[in-house]
Every structure is written in C-alpha cells, then in structure tokens.
GROMACS .gro file of C-alpha atoms in nm:
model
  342
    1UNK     CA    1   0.000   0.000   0.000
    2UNK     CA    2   0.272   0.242   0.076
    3UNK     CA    3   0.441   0.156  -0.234
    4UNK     CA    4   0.118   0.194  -0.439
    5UNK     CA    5   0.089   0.566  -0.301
    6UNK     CA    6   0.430   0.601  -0.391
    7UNK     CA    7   0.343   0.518  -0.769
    8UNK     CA    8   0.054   0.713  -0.770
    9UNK     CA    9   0.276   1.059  -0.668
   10UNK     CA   10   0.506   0.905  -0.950
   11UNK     CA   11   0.214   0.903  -1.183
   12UNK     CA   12   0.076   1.254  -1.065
   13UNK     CA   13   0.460   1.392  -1.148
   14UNK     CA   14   0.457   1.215  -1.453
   15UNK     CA   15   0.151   1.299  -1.574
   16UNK     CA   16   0.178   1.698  -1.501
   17UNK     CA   17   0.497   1.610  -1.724
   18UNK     CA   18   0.349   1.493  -2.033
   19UNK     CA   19   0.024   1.752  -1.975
   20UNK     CA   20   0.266   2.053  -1.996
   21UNK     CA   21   0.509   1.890  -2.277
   22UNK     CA   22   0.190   1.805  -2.501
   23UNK     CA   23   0.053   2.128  -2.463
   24UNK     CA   24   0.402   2.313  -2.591
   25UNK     CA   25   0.393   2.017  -2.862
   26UNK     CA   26   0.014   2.069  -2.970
   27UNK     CA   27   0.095   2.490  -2.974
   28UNK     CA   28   0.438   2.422  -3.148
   29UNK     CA   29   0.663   2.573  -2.862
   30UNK     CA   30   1.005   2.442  -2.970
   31UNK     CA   31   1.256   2.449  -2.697
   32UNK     CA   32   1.437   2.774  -2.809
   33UNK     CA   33   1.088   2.901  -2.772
   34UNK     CA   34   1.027   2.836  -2.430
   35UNK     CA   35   1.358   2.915  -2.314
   36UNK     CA   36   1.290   3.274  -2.432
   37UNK     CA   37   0.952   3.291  -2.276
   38UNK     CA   38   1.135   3.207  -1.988
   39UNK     CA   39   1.406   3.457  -2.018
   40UNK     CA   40   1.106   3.726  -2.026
   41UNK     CA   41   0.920   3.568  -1.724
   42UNK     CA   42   1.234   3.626  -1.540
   43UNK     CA   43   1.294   3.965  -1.667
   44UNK     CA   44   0.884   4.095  -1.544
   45UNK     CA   45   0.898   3.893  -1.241
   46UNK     CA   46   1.238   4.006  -1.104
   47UNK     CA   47   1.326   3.593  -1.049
   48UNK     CA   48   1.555   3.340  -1.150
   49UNK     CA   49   1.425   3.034  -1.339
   50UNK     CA   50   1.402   2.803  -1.033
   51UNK     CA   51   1.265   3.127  -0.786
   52UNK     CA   52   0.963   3.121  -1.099
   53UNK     CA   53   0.911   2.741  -1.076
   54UNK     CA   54   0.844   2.733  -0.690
   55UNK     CA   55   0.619   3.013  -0.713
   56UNK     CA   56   0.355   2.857  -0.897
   57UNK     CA   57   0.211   2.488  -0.978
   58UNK     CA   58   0.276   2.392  -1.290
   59UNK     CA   59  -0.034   2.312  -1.388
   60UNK     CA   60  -0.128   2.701  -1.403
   61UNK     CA   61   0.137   2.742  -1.633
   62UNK     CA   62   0.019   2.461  -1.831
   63UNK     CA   63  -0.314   2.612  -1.880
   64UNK     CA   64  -0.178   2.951  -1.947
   65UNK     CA   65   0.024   2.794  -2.256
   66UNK     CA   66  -0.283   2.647  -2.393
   67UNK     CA   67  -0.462   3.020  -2.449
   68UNK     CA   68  -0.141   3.134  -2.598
   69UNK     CA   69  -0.150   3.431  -2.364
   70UNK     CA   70   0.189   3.559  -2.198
   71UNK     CA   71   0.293   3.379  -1.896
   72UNK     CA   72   0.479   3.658  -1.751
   73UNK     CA   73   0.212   3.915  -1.723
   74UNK     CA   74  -0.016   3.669  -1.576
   75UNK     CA   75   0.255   3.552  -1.325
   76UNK     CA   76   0.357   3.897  -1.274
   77UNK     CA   77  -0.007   3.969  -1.191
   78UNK     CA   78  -0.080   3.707  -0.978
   79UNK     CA   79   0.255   3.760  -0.755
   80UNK     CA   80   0.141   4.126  -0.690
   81UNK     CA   81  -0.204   4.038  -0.593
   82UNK     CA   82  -0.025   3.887  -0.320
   83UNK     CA   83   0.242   4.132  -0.240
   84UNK     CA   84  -0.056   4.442  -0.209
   85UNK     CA   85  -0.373   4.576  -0.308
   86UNK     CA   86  -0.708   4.406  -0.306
   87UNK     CA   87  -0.678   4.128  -0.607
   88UNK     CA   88  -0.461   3.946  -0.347
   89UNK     CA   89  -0.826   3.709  -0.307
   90UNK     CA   90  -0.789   3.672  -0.678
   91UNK     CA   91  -0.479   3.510  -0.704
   92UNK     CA   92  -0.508   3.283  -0.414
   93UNK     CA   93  -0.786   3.149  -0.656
   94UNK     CA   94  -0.599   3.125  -0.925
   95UNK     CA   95  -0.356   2.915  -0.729
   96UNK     CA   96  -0.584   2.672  -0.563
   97UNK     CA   97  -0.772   2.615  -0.875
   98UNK     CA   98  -0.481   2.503  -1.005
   99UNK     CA   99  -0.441   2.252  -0.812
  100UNK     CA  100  -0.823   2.166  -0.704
  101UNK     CA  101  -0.962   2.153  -1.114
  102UNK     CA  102  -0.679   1.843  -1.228
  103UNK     CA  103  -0.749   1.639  -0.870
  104UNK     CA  104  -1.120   1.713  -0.898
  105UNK     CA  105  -1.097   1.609  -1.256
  106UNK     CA  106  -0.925   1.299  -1.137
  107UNK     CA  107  -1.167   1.215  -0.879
  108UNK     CA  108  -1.509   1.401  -0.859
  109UNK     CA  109  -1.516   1.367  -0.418
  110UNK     CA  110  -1.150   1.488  -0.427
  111UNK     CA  111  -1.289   1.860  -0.396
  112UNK     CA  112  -1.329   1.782  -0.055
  113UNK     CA  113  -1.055   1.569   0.087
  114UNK     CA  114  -0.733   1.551  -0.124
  115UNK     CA  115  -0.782   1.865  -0.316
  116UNK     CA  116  -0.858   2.048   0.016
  117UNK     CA  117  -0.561   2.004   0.177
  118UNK     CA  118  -0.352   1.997  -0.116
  119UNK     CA  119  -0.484   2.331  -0.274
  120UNK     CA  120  -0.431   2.524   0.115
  121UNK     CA  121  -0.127   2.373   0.136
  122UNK     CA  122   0.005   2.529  -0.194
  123UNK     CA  123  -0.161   2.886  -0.164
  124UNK     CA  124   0.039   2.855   0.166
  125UNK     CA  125   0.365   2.797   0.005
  126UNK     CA  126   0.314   3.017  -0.315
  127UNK     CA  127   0.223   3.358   0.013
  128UNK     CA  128   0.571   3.212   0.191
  129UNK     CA  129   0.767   3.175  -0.110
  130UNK     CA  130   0.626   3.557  -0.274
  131UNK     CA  131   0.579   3.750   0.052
  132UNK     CA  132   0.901   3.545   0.259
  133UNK     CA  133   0.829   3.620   0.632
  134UNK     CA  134   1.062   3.700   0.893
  135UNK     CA  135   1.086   3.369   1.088
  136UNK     CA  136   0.938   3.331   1.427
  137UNK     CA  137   0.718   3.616   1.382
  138UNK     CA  138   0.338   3.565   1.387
  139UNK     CA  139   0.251   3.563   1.054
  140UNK     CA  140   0.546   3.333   0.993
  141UNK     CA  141   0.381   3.106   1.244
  142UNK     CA  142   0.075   3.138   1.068
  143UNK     CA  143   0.141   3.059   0.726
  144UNK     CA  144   0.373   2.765   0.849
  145UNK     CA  145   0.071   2.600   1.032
  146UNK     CA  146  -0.133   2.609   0.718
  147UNK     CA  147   0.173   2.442   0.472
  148UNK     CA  148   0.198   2.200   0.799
  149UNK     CA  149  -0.249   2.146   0.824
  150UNK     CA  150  -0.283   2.148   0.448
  151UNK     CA  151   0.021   1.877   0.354
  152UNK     CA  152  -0.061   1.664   0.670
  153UNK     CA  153  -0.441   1.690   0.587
  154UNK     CA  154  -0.383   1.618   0.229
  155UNK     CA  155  -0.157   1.321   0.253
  156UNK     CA  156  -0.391   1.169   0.536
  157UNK     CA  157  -0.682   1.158   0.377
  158UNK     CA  158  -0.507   1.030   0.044
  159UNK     CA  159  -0.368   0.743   0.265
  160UNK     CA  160  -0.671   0.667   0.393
  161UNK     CA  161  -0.845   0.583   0.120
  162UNK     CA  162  -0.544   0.357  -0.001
  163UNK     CA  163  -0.541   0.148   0.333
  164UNK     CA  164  -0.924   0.131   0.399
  165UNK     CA  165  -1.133  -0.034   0.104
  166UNK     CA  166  -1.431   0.099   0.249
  167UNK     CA  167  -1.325   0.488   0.208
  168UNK     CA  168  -1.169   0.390  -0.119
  169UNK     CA  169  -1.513   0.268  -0.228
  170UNK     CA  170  -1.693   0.602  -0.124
  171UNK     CA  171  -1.485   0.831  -0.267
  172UNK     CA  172  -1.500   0.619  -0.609
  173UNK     CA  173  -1.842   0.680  -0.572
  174UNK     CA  174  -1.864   1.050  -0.541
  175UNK     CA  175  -1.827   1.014  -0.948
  176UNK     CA  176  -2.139   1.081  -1.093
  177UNK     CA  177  -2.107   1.364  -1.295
  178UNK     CA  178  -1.935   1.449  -1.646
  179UNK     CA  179  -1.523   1.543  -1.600
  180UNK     CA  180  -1.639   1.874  -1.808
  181UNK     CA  181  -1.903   1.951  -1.593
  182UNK     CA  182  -1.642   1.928  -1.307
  183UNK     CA  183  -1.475   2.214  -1.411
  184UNK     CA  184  -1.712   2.516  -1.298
  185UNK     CA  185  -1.770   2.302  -0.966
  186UNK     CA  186  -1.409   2.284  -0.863
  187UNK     CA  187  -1.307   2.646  -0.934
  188UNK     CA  188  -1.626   2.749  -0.735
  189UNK     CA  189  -1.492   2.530  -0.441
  190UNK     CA  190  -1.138   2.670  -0.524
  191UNK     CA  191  -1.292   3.028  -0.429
  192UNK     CA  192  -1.404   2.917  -0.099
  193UNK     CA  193  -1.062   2.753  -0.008
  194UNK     CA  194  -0.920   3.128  -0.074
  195UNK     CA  195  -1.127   3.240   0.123
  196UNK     CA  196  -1.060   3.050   0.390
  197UNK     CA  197  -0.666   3.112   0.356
  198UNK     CA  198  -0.699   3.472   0.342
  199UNK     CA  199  -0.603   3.573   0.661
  200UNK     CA  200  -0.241   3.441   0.610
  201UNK     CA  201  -0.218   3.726   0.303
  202UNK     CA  202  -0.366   3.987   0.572
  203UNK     CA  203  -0.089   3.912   0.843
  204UNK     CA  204   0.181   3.886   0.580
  205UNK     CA  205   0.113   4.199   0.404
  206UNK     CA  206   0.063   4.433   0.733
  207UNK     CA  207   0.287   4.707   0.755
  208UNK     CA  208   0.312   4.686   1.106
  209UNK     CA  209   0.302   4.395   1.376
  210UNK     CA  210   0.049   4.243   1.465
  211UNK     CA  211   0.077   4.230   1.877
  212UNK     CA  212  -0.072   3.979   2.086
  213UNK     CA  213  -0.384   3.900   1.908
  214UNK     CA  214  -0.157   3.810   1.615
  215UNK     CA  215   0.049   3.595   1.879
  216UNK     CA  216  -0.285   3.407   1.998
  217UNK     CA  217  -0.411   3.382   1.668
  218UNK     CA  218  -0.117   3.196   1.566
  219UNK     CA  219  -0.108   2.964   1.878
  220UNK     CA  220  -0.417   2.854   1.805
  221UNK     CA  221  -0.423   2.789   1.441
  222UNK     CA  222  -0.137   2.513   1.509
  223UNK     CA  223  -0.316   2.369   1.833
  224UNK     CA  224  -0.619   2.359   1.662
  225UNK     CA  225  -0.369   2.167   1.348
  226UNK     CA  226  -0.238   1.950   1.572
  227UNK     CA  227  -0.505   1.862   1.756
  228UNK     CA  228  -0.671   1.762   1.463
  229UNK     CA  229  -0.379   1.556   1.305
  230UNK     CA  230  -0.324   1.342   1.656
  231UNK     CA  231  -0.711   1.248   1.620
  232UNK     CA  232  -0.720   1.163   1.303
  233UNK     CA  233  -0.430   0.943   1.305
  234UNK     CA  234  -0.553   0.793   1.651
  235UNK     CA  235  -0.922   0.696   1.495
  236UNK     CA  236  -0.721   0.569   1.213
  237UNK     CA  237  -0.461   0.309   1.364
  238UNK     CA  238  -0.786   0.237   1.575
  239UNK     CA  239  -1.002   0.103   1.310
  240UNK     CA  240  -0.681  -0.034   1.107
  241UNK     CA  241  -0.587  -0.247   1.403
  242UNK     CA  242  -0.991  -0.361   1.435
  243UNK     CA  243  -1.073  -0.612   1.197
  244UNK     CA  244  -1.434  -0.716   1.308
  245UNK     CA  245  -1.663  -0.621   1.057
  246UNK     CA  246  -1.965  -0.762   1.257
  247UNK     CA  247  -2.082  -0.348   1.335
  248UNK     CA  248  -1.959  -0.361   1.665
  249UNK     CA  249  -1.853  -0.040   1.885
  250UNK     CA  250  -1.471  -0.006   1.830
  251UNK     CA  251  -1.368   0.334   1.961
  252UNK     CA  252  -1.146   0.537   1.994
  253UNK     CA  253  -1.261   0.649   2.345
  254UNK     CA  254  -0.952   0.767   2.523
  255UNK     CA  255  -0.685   1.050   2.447
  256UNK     CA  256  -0.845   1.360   2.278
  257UNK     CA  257  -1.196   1.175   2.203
  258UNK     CA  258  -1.269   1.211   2.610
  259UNK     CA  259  -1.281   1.591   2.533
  260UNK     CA  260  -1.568   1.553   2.275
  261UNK     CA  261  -1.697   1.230   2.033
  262UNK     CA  262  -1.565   1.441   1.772
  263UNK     CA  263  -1.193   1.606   1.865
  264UNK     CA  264  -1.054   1.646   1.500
  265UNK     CA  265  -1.344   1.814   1.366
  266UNK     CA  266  -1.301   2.080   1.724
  267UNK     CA  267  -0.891   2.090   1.600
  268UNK     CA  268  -0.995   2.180   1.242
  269UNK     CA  269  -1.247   2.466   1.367
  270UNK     CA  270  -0.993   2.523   1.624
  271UNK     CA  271  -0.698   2.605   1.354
  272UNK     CA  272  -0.914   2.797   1.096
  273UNK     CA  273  -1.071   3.046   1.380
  274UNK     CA  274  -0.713   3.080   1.491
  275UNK     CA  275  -0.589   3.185   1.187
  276UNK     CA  276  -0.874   3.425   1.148
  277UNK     CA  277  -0.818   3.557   1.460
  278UNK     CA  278  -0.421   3.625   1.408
  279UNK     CA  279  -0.462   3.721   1.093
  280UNK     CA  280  -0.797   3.922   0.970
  281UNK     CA  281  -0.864   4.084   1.348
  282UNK     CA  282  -0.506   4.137   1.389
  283UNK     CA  283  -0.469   4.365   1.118
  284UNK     CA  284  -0.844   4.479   1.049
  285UNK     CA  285  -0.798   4.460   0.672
  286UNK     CA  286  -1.174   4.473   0.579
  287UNK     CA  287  -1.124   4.301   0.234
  288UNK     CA  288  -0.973   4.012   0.415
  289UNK     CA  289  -1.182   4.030   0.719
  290UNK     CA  290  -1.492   4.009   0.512
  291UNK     CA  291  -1.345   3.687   0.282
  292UNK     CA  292  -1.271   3.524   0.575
  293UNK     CA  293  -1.521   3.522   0.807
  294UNK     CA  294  -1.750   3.383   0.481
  295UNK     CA  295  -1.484   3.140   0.497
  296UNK     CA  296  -1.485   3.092   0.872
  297UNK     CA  297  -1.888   3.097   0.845
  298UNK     CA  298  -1.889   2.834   0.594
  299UNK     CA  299  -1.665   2.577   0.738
  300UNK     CA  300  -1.891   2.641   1.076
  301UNK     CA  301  -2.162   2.485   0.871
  302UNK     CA  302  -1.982   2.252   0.713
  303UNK     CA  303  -1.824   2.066   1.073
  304UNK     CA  304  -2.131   2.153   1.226
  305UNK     CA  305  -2.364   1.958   1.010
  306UNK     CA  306  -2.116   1.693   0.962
  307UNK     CA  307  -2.113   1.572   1.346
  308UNK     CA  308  -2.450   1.607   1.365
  309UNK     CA  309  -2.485   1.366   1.061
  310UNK     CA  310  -2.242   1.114   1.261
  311UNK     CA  311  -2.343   1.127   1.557
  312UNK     CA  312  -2.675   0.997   1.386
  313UNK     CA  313  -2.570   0.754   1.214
  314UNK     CA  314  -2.353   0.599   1.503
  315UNK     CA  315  -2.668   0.633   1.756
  316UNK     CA  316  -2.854   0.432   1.498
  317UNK     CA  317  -2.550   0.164   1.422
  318UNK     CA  318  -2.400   0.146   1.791
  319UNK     CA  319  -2.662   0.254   1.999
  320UNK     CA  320  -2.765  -0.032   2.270
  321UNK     CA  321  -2.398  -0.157   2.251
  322UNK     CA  322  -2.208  -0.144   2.620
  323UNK     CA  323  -1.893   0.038   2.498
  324UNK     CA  324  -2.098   0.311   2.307
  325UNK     CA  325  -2.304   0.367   2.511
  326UNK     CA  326  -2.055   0.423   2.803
  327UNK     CA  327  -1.872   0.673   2.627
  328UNK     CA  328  -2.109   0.861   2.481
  329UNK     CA  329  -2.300   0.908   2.868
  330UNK     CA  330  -1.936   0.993   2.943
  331UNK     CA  331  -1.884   1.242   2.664
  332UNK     CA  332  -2.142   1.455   2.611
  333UNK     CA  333  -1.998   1.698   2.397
  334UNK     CA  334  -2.013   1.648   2.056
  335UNK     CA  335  -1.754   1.904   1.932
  336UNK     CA  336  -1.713   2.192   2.156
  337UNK     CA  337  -1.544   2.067   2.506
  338UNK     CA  338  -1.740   2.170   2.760
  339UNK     CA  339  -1.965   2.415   2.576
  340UNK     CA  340  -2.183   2.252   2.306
  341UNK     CA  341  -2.345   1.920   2.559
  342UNK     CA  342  -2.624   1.730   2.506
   0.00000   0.00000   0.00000
C-alpha cells in the first residue's frame, strides 16, 4: 500500500509532465521558444528560473500555454495580488484552482478531501515563497501552520483511502457527474478555499506587527492543526488495528476523544478560527476580514452539520452496545469541550 501511493505521486509527477510537454507540442513551442519565454518571465517577475518554478504549480502554467496568452504578465499579476492591493483574493484562486480543477478532474469527491488540503497547502507555500516572512514572527507562524495542516491533511486523507477499502469505495463513488461539468464546480470550491486562507495574506502583508492578538491567533491555528492531526491518526490506527466487521462499537474512546466524540473536527475549527483571529482581526484589513469570516462561516456549517450527521448515524448503528453507550454518557460533547453538551 505504501508503495502503491508512492506510484501514484510518480504518476501525478509524470503525468503533469506529459500535460505541460503536449501542450508546448500541440501549440508548437520548440525548446528555443520556451527558453525565451522564460528569459522574459524572469525579466517581469524580477526571479531566476528556479525562484519562478516554486512560485507557482505547474499546472497554471500549463493552462496559461494552452490560451497562448503571456505567462509573464499573468505571473507577474498574480505575484502582486499577493504582495498588495485588493486582487490578493484573486490570485489565491488562481492558485488553488490550479491545483483543485486536475485532482477534482481525477476524482469528482476529491474537492473535498485531497484537493482540500492539497490546494491550502500550496496557496500557503506560493504567500511564503512571494511575501518570505521574517521567521518566528506571527505571521510566519501562521502561514507555516497552514503548509503544515494542508500537507498533513492532504496526505492523510489520500492514505486513507489507499489502506481502507471501504473509504476507497466512497470516494469512487462521489463520481457521478461528467469530468467537463467538473470544471465550474471545482473552481467554485477553489474560491471558498481562498477564502478560507486569506487571513495568512492579511498578516503577511501588514505594515506593522500584529501584537498579541496576532500571537494568539497563531497559537491557536497550530493547536487547533495538531489537535486535529493526533485524532485523526488515533481513529485511524484504531479502526486499522480492528478487523471485526460484525458493526460492533470499536472506539477510539480515550486521548483527545474524552474531550468531545468528535476532537478532529473541534482541532480543524480550532486552527481555521485561529488563523482568522491572528490574521484578519489582527490587522483589520476589511477586504480580508470580510473573505474570511465567509470562509470561517462556511466551514462552521460545514463541521457543524457533519457531526450532527455522525453522531446519527452511530446512535442508529452502535446505539444499545455497552462500549458506546458508556462513552457517549461519558462524553457529552459532541464538538465543543465543555460548551456545546447534550
């Protein structure tokens, strides 16, 4: 299984390859071409050939070589949005698109697992890599937690549905509609993402810094991350290591699911109010402040319907069963410790 995921990264490598190549084939970009497209990309953008590389996914340069447009100015565009002004929204987009339209293509149910943690995880690097914060400075602490949530998020959820047949299945069936059709589905959920990110632009483009609600901000986005990645990877070796299929109350009941039934979907809420916090508050840019709390706002809904939708569905499976029952009289929260009870 680990070697299969192993291929498949291969195969995703590989196949951004030949996507790019065919595209410079099928427009007729000969080498000497592209080396002085290049040249000029460097020349707007004020970066060296491998600086312009880790900026961007390839995939948005792909696309961009398809419309026969020029590569520089839309670069050059997309790395101010993020340095200043108000388009800084607009090129997060661009970014996670990028990366959300070929895994949603892939897989339809992708939007919302793989492509999620993938697509923050490389607005996250292209805002480090453009806007390059002081270390150990709160927005430096922000933006790293959200390259740390969105790569460990990413990766987990991928390797989930390699080791367990039954997530494998349900994601395989989240494909129901055209690949075309896709399209307009994934760059609307690609809007949301950037959304949801935007606070890390906010702290990294202040002028001045951003105190101690920055500093809390901050500690709570990568509590709130790591929270999240312990419980996830707890409920996982958990059901790995149970191999009764019979519907029988396995856990996990100790650790961080004794401070609600649901502790990584508290950790995920818990990371993307503390980057709002730190980030949008902090510096009381109203563009961002307004993108994010519809970001913060929608993700609300989003974990909030989705434990109540559990929490149903294991009353109905486990409920009469010694062990579920025990825990669940035990915990009452369902995601808020100590707040939201029964």
């Amino acid at each position: 299984k680990v070697l299969a995921a192993a291929l498949l990264l291969c195969f995703c490598g590989g196949t951004r390859y030949c996507v790019v190549k065919g595209f410079q084939q099928r427009r007729g970009v000969s080498s000497s071409h592209r080396r002085a497209h290049t040249s000029t990309w460097c020349r707007q953008t004020s970066k060296s050939p491998t600086e312009l590389s880790a900026i961007l996914p390839q995939p948005l340069e792909a696309a961009m070589l398809v419309r026969g447009g020029d590569v520089g100015a839309v670069t050059q565009s997309i790395v101010s949005g993020l340095q200043s002004g108000p388009f800084g929204i607009l090129s997060l987009w661009s970014i996670a698109s990028s990366v959300l339209v070929p895994l949603t293509l892939y897989r339809q149910g992708w939007s919302f697992s793989v492509g999620y943690g993938y697509s923050v995880m490389a607005m996250a690097i292209s805002m480090y890599n453009i806007l390059q914060p002081t270390p150990w400075t709160s927005p430096w602490y922000l933006v790293t937690s959200t390259m740390f949530y969105g790569f460990r998020l990413g990766s987990f959820l991928l390797v989930r549905q390699l080791v367990s047949k039954t997530k494998g299945d349900e994601m395989k069936a989240t494909d129901k509609s055209a690949r075309l059709q896709r399209i307009p589905f994934a760059v609307g959920v690609a809007l949301f993402y950037s959304m949801m990110a935007s606070p890390n632009l906010c702290a990294l483009q202040a002028s001045s810094p951003l105190g101690a609600v920055g500093a809390c901000g901050a500690a709570l986005a990568w509590a709130g991350a790591l929270l999240e990645a312990i419980a996830d990877t707890h409920k996982l070796i958990v059901k790995q290591q149970s191999k009764d299929d019979s519907g029988k109350f396995v856990g996990p009941t100790t650790w961080t699911y004794k401070l609600s039934r649901h502790p990584n979907y508290f950790g995920e809420l818990l990371f993307w109010f503390g980057l709002w916090f730190g980030g949008a508050v902090a510096t009381k840019n109203p563009i961002g402040l307004v993108a994010s709390t519809i970001g913060l706002y929608g993700i609300y809904g989003i974990m909030t319907g989705a434990t109540k939708r559990i929490d149903e569905r294991q009353t109905e499976r486990y409920g009469g069963q010694k062990k579920y029952d025990e825990w669940k009289s035990k915990v009452k929260a369902p995601l808020f410790p100590f707040v939201n009870k029964e």
